[in-house]
């Protein structure tokens, strides 16, 4: 069986670990919506089992999960077209992850930069789940035999690991059962940086709220955060080369380009030579224009939590039609005795 014999299928996820931000939107969510428009099955997941690899307040986790689902729908995901699920409601993810824990090697996990960044100097005190996280992510993807995974740049290494796990499983058991998944990292904003530090990724888990634009921020907050964003004293360049060694300037121009659906070259042709005092209000206006319809719709959807819960329950039923047979086949390949009917 060659790789191309797998039916093309798209899977991706976002953690309910805090507020959705502009990086999640441009690097992931907006791409999810683009893939939904293609003629392929699309499955999008709120990965709550990943979120608890670091401490989450239980009430906040429930709220963030529903808010994330509201964000998915407000941004344009249609629960009739895409399968929208909460990871913990589809138990096959965690079941396949255990098998992959036995396929992946300690050395592979130790090399993961996200593990090093998130565990930091305190690795002995980090959860075992944080270390094993990439094996669960491989299971999230491969339990659907997904072939395409749209993500931001920071997930590239985890997707390479997903391929390594699929290859080793196929090799060890002499099968061609799991596809070698393609990472899809595309667009002008695959790595949106913090507004406070152009060398750090914008993240939900950054303790500074000023570092990110949240999808739930109101217009004034967005304008204020952009006004206060770190920059340098130079005017904007007219050529892309002029952004080298200027991480903060490059970040703001990239954000503008991604939101305006322009290339960086086109943006610089328009704004080259201008000061940040002029460019920042332009960026703030654009951000508010693009985000506020999503924010308003998210707030409306959050008034109907029972509807959100039903969407997730329906999504889980549809998802399990795919995941249950794949897990059963995996168990059989590995040599587990299936229960007979009594
Ligand atoms: P956390 O800090 O809890 O890890 P996060 O902000 O990194 O949260 P994730 O849920 O880990 O968000 O990632 C969800 C998706 O958003 C992934 O595809 C990831 O690559 C993408 N993403 C996250 N941050 C950015 C960013 N700054 N720029 C572009 N894409 C991003
Ligand atoms: Mg992350």
PDB file of N, CA, C and O in Angstrom, residues 92-106 108-109 131-146 158 161-170 172-173 175 177-179 181 326-327 330-331 333-334 336:
ATOM      1  N   UNK A  92     -10.583   6.913  21.879  1.00  0.00           N
ATOM      2  CA  UNK A  92      -9.567   6.234  21.062  1.00  0.00           C
ATOM      3  C   UNK A  92      -8.274   7.055  20.947  1.00  0.00           C
ATOM      4  O   UNK A  92      -7.204   6.479  20.721  1.00  0.00           O
ATOM      5  N   UNK A  93      -8.364   8.397  21.093  1.00  0.00           N
ATOM      6  CA  UNK A  93      -7.126   9.209  21.046  1.00  0.00           C
ATOM      7  C   UNK A  93      -6.161   8.725  22.133  1.00  0.00           C
ATOM      8  O   UNK A  93      -4.994   8.449  21.860  1.00  0.00           O
ATOM      9  N   UNK A  94      -6.671   8.662  23.370  1.00  0.00           N
ATOM     10  CA  UNK A  94      -5.802   8.303  24.495  1.00  0.00           C
ATOM     11  C   UNK A  94      -5.389   6.825  24.430  1.00  0.00           C
ATOM     12  O   UNK A  94      -4.284   6.461  24.840  1.00  0.00           O
ATOM     13  N   UNK A  95      -6.290   5.994  23.889  1.00  0.00           N
ATOM     14  CA  UNK A  95      -5.957   4.559  23.795  1.00  0.00           C
ATOM     15  C   UNK A  95      -4.826   4.320  22.786  1.00  0.00           C
ATOM     16  O   UNK A  95      -3.907   3.559  23.043  1.00  0.00           O
ATOM     17  N   UNK A  96      -4.902   4.989  21.642  1.00  0.00           N
ATOM     18  CA  UNK A  96      -3.827   4.833  20.654  1.00  0.00           C
ATOM     19  C   UNK A  96      -2.533   5.475  21.167  1.00  0.00           C
ATOM     20  O   UNK A  96      -1.432   4.985  20.902  1.00  0.00           O
ATOM     21  N   UNK A  97      -2.687   6.552  21.946  1.00  0.00           N
ATOM     22  CA  UNK A  97      -1.494   7.219  22.497  1.00  0.00           C
ATOM     23  C   UNK A  97      -0.679   6.242  23.343  1.00  0.00           C
ATOM     24  O   UNK A  97       0.546   6.282  23.349  1.00  0.00           O
ATOM     25  N   UNK A  98      -1.371   5.339  24.081  1.00  0.00           N
ATOM     26  CA  UNK A  98      -0.612   4.387  24.894  1.00  0.00           C
ATOM     27  C   UNK A  98       0.255   3.486  24.014  1.00  0.00           C
ATOM     28  O   UNK A  98       1.428   3.238  24.301  1.00  0.00           O
ATOM     29  N   UNK A  99      -0.336   3.012  22.915  1.00  0.00           N
ATOM     30  CA  UNK A  99       0.444   2.177  21.990  1.00  0.00           C
ATOM     31  C   UNK A  99       1.659   2.981  21.494  1.00  0.00           C
ATOM     32  O   UNK A  99       2.780   2.461  21.447  1.00  0.00           O
ATOM     33  N   UNK A 100       1.421   4.250  21.149  1.00  0.00           N
ATOM     34  CA  UNK A 100       2.523   5.070  20.620  1.00  0.00           C
ATOM     35  C   UNK A 100       3.572   5.385  21.692  1.00  0.00           C
ATOM     36  O   UNK A 100       4.740   5.584  21.368  1.00  0.00           O
ATOM     37  N   UNK A 101       3.152   5.430  22.964  1.00  0.00           N
ATOM     38  CA  UNK A 101       4.147   5.588  24.040  1.00  0.00           C
ATOM     39  C   UNK A 101       5.128   4.417  24.012  1.00  0.00           C
ATOM     40  O   UNK A 101       6.268   4.541  24.450  1.00  0.00           O
ATOM     41  N   UNK A 102       4.648   3.283  23.532  1.00  0.00           N
ATOM     42  CA  UNK A 102       5.506   2.093  23.481  1.00  0.00           C
ATOM     43  C   UNK A 102       6.274   1.996  22.159  1.00  0.00           C
ATOM     44  O   UNK A 102       7.144   1.146  22.017  1.00  0.00           O
ATOM     45  N   UNK A 103       5.954   2.871  21.208  1.00  0.00           N
ATOM     46  CA  UNK A 103       6.666   2.905  19.925  1.00  0.00           C
ATOM     47  C   UNK A 103       7.734   4.007  19.960  1.00  0.00           C
ATOM     48  O   UNK A 103       8.884   3.798  19.563  1.00  0.00           O
ATOM     49  N   UNK A 104       7.360   5.182  20.463  1.00  0.00           N
ATOM     50  CA  UNK A 104       8.292   6.324  20.494  1.00  0.00           C
ATOM     51  C   UNK A 104       9.434   6.034  21.469  1.00  0.00           C
ATOM     52  O   UNK A 104       9.271   5.260  22.419  1.00  0.00           O
ATOM     53  N   UNK A 105      10.588   6.604  21.213  1.00  0.00           N
ATOM     54  CA  UNK A 105      11.773   6.381  22.056  1.00  0.00           C
ATOM     55  C   UNK A 105      12.018   7.580  22.968  1.00  0.00           C
ATOM     56  O   UNK A 105      11.744   8.714  22.574  1.00  0.00           O
ATOM     57  N   UNK A 106      12.557   7.337  24.134  1.00  0.00           N
ATOM     58  CA  UNK A 106      12.859   8.423  25.079  1.00  0.00           C
ATOM     59  C   UNK A 106      13.691   9.524  24.413  1.00  0.00           C
ATOM     60  O   UNK A 106      13.447  10.705  24.600  1.00  0.00           O
ATOM     61  N   UNK A 108      13.843  10.450  21.363  1.00  0.00           N
ATOM     62  CA  UNK A 108      13.068  11.301  20.439  1.00  0.00           C
ATOM     63  C   UNK A 108      12.350  12.397  21.227  1.00  0.00           C
ATOM     64  O   UNK A 108      12.312  13.545  20.809  1.00  0.00           O
ATOM     65  N   UNK A 109      11.761  11.995  22.338  1.00  0.00           N
ATOM     66  CA  UNK A 109      10.968  12.953  23.122  1.00  0.00           C
ATOM     67  C   UNK A 109      11.869  14.008  23.756  1.00  0.00           C
ATOM     68  O   UNK A 109      11.510  15.172  23.830  1.00  0.00           O
ATOM     69  N   UNK A 131       5.854  15.465  28.907  1.00  0.00           N
ATOM     70  CA  UNK A 131       6.919  14.786  28.183  1.00  0.00           C
ATOM     71  C   UNK A 131       6.343  13.897  27.070  1.00  0.00           C
ATOM     72  O   UNK A 131       6.847  13.845  25.953  1.00  0.00           O
ATOM     73  N   UNK A 132       5.234  13.207  27.387  1.00  0.00           N
ATOM     74  CA  UNK A 132       4.633  12.248  26.442  1.00  0.00           C
ATOM     75  C   UNK A 132       3.719  12.923  25.418  1.00  0.00           C
ATOM     76  O   UNK A 132       3.293  12.281  24.448  1.00  0.00           O
ATOM     77  N   UNK A 133       3.428  14.202  25.603  1.00  0.00           N
ATOM     78  CA  UNK A 133       2.502  14.971  24.759  1.00  0.00           C
ATOM     79  C   UNK A 133       2.628  14.674  23.266  1.00  0.00           C
ATOM     80  O   UNK A 133       1.620  14.447  22.590  1.00  0.00           O
ATOM     81  N   UNK A 134       3.844  14.657  22.679  1.00  0.00           N
ATOM     82  CA  UNK A 134       3.906  14.441  21.223  1.00  0.00           C
ATOM     83  C   UNK A 134       3.392  13.071  20.771  1.00  0.00           C
ATOM     84  O   UNK A 134       2.942  12.926  19.640  1.00  0.00           O
ATOM     85  N   UNK A 135       3.444  12.067  21.659  1.00  0.00           N
ATOM     86  CA  UNK A 135       2.904  10.746  21.283  1.00  0.00           C
ATOM     87  C   UNK A 135       1.382  10.804  21.237  1.00  0.00           C
ATOM     88  O   UNK A 135       0.740  10.176  20.387  1.00  0.00           O
ATOM     89  N   UNK A 136       0.796  11.582  22.155  1.00  0.00           N
ATOM     90  CA  UNK A 136      -0.668  11.774  22.115  1.00  0.00           C
ATOM     91  C   UNK A 136      -1.047  12.561  20.861  1.00  0.00           C
ATOM     92  O   UNK A 136      -2.042  12.253  20.204  1.00  0.00           O
ATOM     93  N   UNK A 137      -0.228  13.540  20.515  1.00  0.00           N
ATOM     94  CA  UNK A 137      -0.524  14.319  19.300  1.00  0.00           C
ATOM     95  C   UNK A 137      -0.445  13.422  18.055  1.00  0.00           C
ATOM     96  O   UNK A 137      -1.276  13.537  17.151  1.00  0.00           O
ATOM     97  N   UNK A 138       0.524  12.524  18.027  1.00  0.00           N
ATOM     98  CA  UNK A 138       0.612  11.584  16.894  1.00  0.00           C
ATOM     99  C   UNK A 138      -0.646  10.724  16.840  1.00  0.00           C
ATOM    100  O   UNK A 138      -1.205  10.470  15.769  1.00  0.00           O
ATOM    101  N   UNK A 139      -1.130  10.310  18.025  1.00  0.00           N
ATOM    102  CA  UNK A 139      -2.347   9.493  18.075  1.00  0.00           C
ATOM    103  C   UNK A 139      -3.563  10.300  17.612  1.00  0.00           C
ATOM    104  O   UNK A 139      -4.411   9.788  16.876  1.00  0.00           O
ATOM    105  N   UNK A 140      -3.638  11.575  18.014  1.00  0.00           N
ATOM    106  CA  UNK A 140      -4.755  12.443  17.585  1.00  0.00           C
ATOM    107  C   UNK A 140      -4.891  12.412  16.062  1.00  0.00           C
ATOM    108  O   UNK A 140      -5.991  12.362  15.519  1.00  0.00           O
ATOM    109  N   UNK A 141      -3.752  12.476  15.408  1.00  0.00           N
ATOM    110  CA  UNK A 141      -3.716  12.574  13.944  1.00  0.00           C
ATOM    111  C   UNK A 141      -3.936  11.204  13.309  1.00  0.00           C
ATOM    112  O   UNK A 141      -4.774  11.033  12.422  1.00  0.00           O
ATOM    113  N   UNK A 142      -3.194  10.215  13.818  1.00  0.00           N
ATOM    114  CA  UNK A 142      -3.167   8.918  13.122  1.00  0.00           C
ATOM    115  C   UNK A 142      -4.386   8.059  13.434  1.00  0.00           C
ATOM    116  O   UNK A 142      -4.700   7.143  12.668  1.00  0.00           O
ATOM    117  N   UNK A 143      -5.106   8.364  14.498  1.00  0.00           N
ATOM    118  CA  UNK A 143      -6.320   7.596  14.804  1.00  0.00           C
ATOM    119  C   UNK A 143      -7.415   7.899  13.759  1.00  0.00           C
ATOM    120  O   UNK A 143      -8.422   7.198  13.679  1.00  0.00           O
ATOM    121  N   UNK A 144      -7.181   8.929  12.942  1.00  0.00           N
ATOM    122  CA  UNK A 144      -8.059   9.229  11.795  1.00  0.00           C
ATOM    123  C   UNK A 144      -7.396   8.857  10.467  1.00  0.00           C
ATOM    124  O   UNK A 144      -7.960   9.144   9.419  1.00  0.00           O
ATOM    125  N   UNK A 145      -6.174   8.313  10.515  1.00  0.00           N
ATOM    126  CA  UNK A 145      -5.388   8.168   9.283  1.00  0.00           C
ATOM    127  C   UNK A 145      -5.358   9.494   8.532  1.00  0.00           C
ATOM    128  O   UNK A 145      -5.457   9.526   7.298  1.00  0.00           O
ATOM    129  N   UNK A 146      -5.234  10.596   9.287  1.00  0.00           N
ATOM    130  CA  UNK A 146      -5.228  11.923   8.640  1.00  0.00           C
ATOM    131  C   UNK A 146      -3.962  12.070   7.802  1.00  0.00           C
ATOM    132  O   UNK A 146      -2.884  11.592   8.187  1.00  0.00           O
ATOM    133  N   UNK A 158       6.850  18.389  16.010  1.00  0.00           N
ATOM    134  CA  UNK A 158       5.925  17.342  16.472  1.00  0.00           C
ATOM    135  C   UNK A 158       5.358  16.552  15.301  1.00  0.00           C
ATOM    136  O   UNK A 158       5.073  15.362  15.424  1.00  0.00           O
ATOM    137  N   UNK A 161       7.858  14.068  14.235  1.00  0.00           N
ATOM    138  CA  UNK A 161       7.815  12.943  15.167  1.00  0.00           C
ATOM    139  C   UNK A 161       6.624  12.027  14.862  1.00  0.00           C
ATOM    140  O   UNK A 161       6.728  10.797  14.970  1.00  0.00           O
ATOM    141  N   UNK A 162       5.519  12.628  14.477  1.00  0.00           N
ATOM    142  CA  UNK A 162       4.334  11.830  14.103  1.00  0.00           C
ATOM    143  C   UNK A 162       4.679  10.894  12.943  1.00  0.00           C
ATOM    144  O   UNK A 162       4.328   9.716  12.947  1.00  0.00           O
ATOM    145  N   UNK A 163       5.404  11.431  11.968  1.00  0.00           N
ATOM    146  CA  UNK A 163       5.838  10.590  10.832  1.00  0.00           C
ATOM    147  C   UNK A 163       6.774   9.489  11.316  1.00  0.00           C
ATOM    148  O   UNK A 163       6.658   8.337  10.894  1.00  0.00           O
ATOM    149  N   UNK A 164       7.704   9.852  12.208  1.00  0.00           N
ATOM    150  CA  UNK A 164       8.651   8.854  12.724  1.00  0.00           C
ATOM    151  C   UNK A 164       7.910   7.731  13.444  1.00  0.00           C
ATOM    152  O   UNK A 164       8.270   6.552  13.321  1.00  0.00           O
ATOM    153  N   UNK A 165       6.900   8.086  14.207  1.00  0.00           N
ATOM    154  CA  UNK A 165       6.122   7.063  14.932  1.00  0.00           C
ATOM    155  C   UNK A 165       5.387   6.168  13.930  1.00  0.00           C
ATOM    156  O   UNK A 165       5.400   4.937  14.052  1.00  0.00           O
ATOM    157  N   UNK A 166       4.768   6.789  12.911  1.00  0.00           N
ATOM    158  CA  UNK A 166       4.043   5.992  11.896  1.00  0.00           C
ATOM    159  C   UNK A 166       5.012   5.041  11.188  1.00  0.00           C
ATOM    160  O   UNK A 166       4.726   3.847  11.017  1.00  0.00           O
ATOM    161  N   UNK A 167       6.189   5.557  10.822  1.00  0.00           N
ATOM    162  CA  UNK A 167       7.169   4.736  10.089  1.00  0.00           C
ATOM    163  C   UNK A 167       7.656   3.580  10.976  1.00  0.00           C
ATOM    164  O   UNK A 167       7.726   2.441  10.535  1.00  0.00           O
ATOM    165  N   UNK A 168       7.955   3.882  12.230  1.00  0.00           N
ATOM    166  CA  UNK A 168       8.468   2.820  13.117  1.00  0.00           C
ATOM    167  C   UNK A 168       7.390   1.772  13.389  1.00  0.00           C
ATOM    168  O   UNK A 168       7.671   0.570  13.395  1.00  0.00           O
ATOM    169  N   UNK A 169       6.155   2.217  13.601  1.00  0.00           N
ATOM    170  CA  UNK A 169       5.059   1.258  13.822  1.00  0.00           C
ATOM    171  C   UNK A 169       4.922   0.352  12.597  1.00  0.00           C
ATOM    172  O   UNK A 169       4.905  -0.878  12.719  1.00  0.00           O
ATOM    173  N   UNK A 170       4.838   0.974  11.416  1.00  0.00           N
ATOM    174  CA  UNK A 170       4.674   0.189  10.180  1.00  0.00           C
ATOM    175  C   UNK A 170       5.826  -0.796  10.013  1.00  0.00           C
ATOM    176  O   UNK A 170       5.633  -1.953   9.637  1.00  0.00           O
ATOM    177  N   UNK A 172       8.008  -1.988  12.459  1.00  0.00           N
ATOM    178  CA  UNK A 172       8.079  -3.003  13.516  1.00  0.00           C
ATOM    179  C   UNK A 172       7.066  -4.117  13.309  1.00  0.00           C
ATOM    180  O   UNK A 172       7.340  -5.277  13.608  1.00  0.00           O
ATOM    181  N   UNK A 173       5.870  -3.744  12.819  1.00  0.00           N
ATOM    182  CA  UNK A 173       4.810  -4.756  12.670  1.00  0.00           C
ATOM    183  C   UNK A 173       4.679  -5.245  11.229  1.00  0.00           C
ATOM    184  O   UNK A 173       3.785  -6.033  10.925  1.00  0.00           O
ATOM    185  N   UNK A 175       3.705  -3.710   8.460  1.00  0.00           N
ATOM    186  CA  UNK A 175       2.431  -3.306   7.828  1.00  0.00           C
ATOM    187  C   UNK A 175       2.623  -1.944   7.144  1.00  0.00           C
ATOM    188  O   UNK A 175       3.668  -1.317   7.289  1.00  0.00           O
ATOM    189  N   UNK A 177       0.132   0.541   7.697  1.00  0.00           N
ATOM    190  CA  UNK A 177      -1.174   0.855   8.268  1.00  0.00           C
ATOM    191  C   UNK A 177      -1.368   2.344   8.523  1.00  0.00           C
ATOM    192  O   UNK A 177      -2.456   2.880   8.326  1.00  0.00           O
ATOM    193  N   UNK A 178      -0.332   3.031   8.986  1.00  0.00           N
ATOM    194  CA  UNK A 178      -0.463   4.465   9.279  1.00  0.00           C
ATOM    195  C   UNK A 178       0.169   5.301   8.173  1.00  0.00           C
ATOM    196  O   UNK A 178       1.270   4.983   7.709  1.00  0.00           O
ATOM    197  N   UNK A 179      -0.513   6.355   7.727  1.00  0.00           N
ATOM    198  CA  UNK A 179       0.044   7.201   6.667  1.00  0.00           C
ATOM    199  C   UNK A 179       1.182   8.090   7.192  1.00  0.00           C
ATOM    200  O   UNK A 179       1.269   8.342   8.390  1.00  0.00           O
ATOM    201  N   UNK A 181       2.046  11.487   7.472  1.00  0.00           N
ATOM    202  CA  UNK A 181       1.264  12.720   7.414  1.00  0.00           C
ATOM    203  C   UNK A 181       2.064  13.905   6.893  1.00  0.00           C
ATOM    204  O   UNK A 181       3.243  14.033   7.204  1.00  0.00           O
ATOM    205  N   UNK A 326     -10.315   1.988  13.412  1.00  0.00           N
ATOM    206  CA  UNK A 326      -8.850   2.109  13.267  1.00  0.00           C
ATOM    207  C   UNK A 326      -8.160   1.597  14.538  1.00  0.00           C
ATOM    208  O   UNK A 326      -7.158   0.884  14.469  1.00  0.00           O
ATOM    209  N   UNK A 327      -8.733   1.913  15.700  1.00  0.00           N
ATOM    210  CA  UNK A 327      -8.131   1.407  16.946  1.00  0.00           C
ATOM    211  C   UNK A 327      -8.242  -0.124  17.020  1.00  0.00           C
ATOM    212  O   UNK A 327      -7.285  -0.802  17.406  1.00  0.00           O
ATOM    213  N   UNK A 330      -5.643  -1.564  14.923  1.00  0.00           N
ATOM    214  CA  UNK A 330      -4.321  -1.378  15.543  1.00  0.00           C
ATOM    215  C   UNK A 330      -4.097  -2.447  16.614  1.00  0.00           C
ATOM    216  O   UNK A 330      -3.038  -3.085  16.665  1.00  0.00           O
ATOM    217  N   UNK A 331      -5.081  -2.650  17.491  1.00  0.00           N
ATOM    218  CA  UNK A 331      -4.970  -3.659  18.545  1.00  0.00           C
ATOM    219  C   UNK A 331      -4.705  -5.036  17.935  1.00  0.00           C
ATOM    220  O   UNK A 331      -3.901  -5.814  18.447  1.00  0.00           O
ATOM    221  N   UNK A 333      -3.280  -5.695  15.030  1.00  0.00           N
ATOM    222  CA  UNK A 333      -1.910  -5.731  14.486  1.00  0.00           C
ATOM    223  C   UNK A 333      -0.914  -5.955  15.617  1.00  0.00           C
ATOM    224  O   UNK A 333       0.032  -6.734  15.510  1.00  0.00           O
ATOM    225  N   UNK A 334      -1.136  -5.282  16.757  1.00  0.00           N
ATOM    226  CA  UNK A 334      -0.201  -5.349  17.878  1.00  0.00           C
ATOM    227  C   UNK A 334      -0.285  -6.715  18.587  1.00  0.00           C
ATOM    228  O   UNK A 334       0.661  -7.139  19.254  1.00  0.00           O
ATOM    229  N   UNK A 336      -3.356  -7.885  20.349  1.00  0.00           N
ATOM    230  CA  UNK A 336      -4.272  -7.920  21.488  1.00  0.00           C
ATOM    231  C   UNK A 336      -5.495  -8.763  21.142  1.00  0.00           C
ATOM    232  O   UNK A 336      -6.005  -8.670  20.028  1.00  0.00           O
TER     233      UNK A 336
END
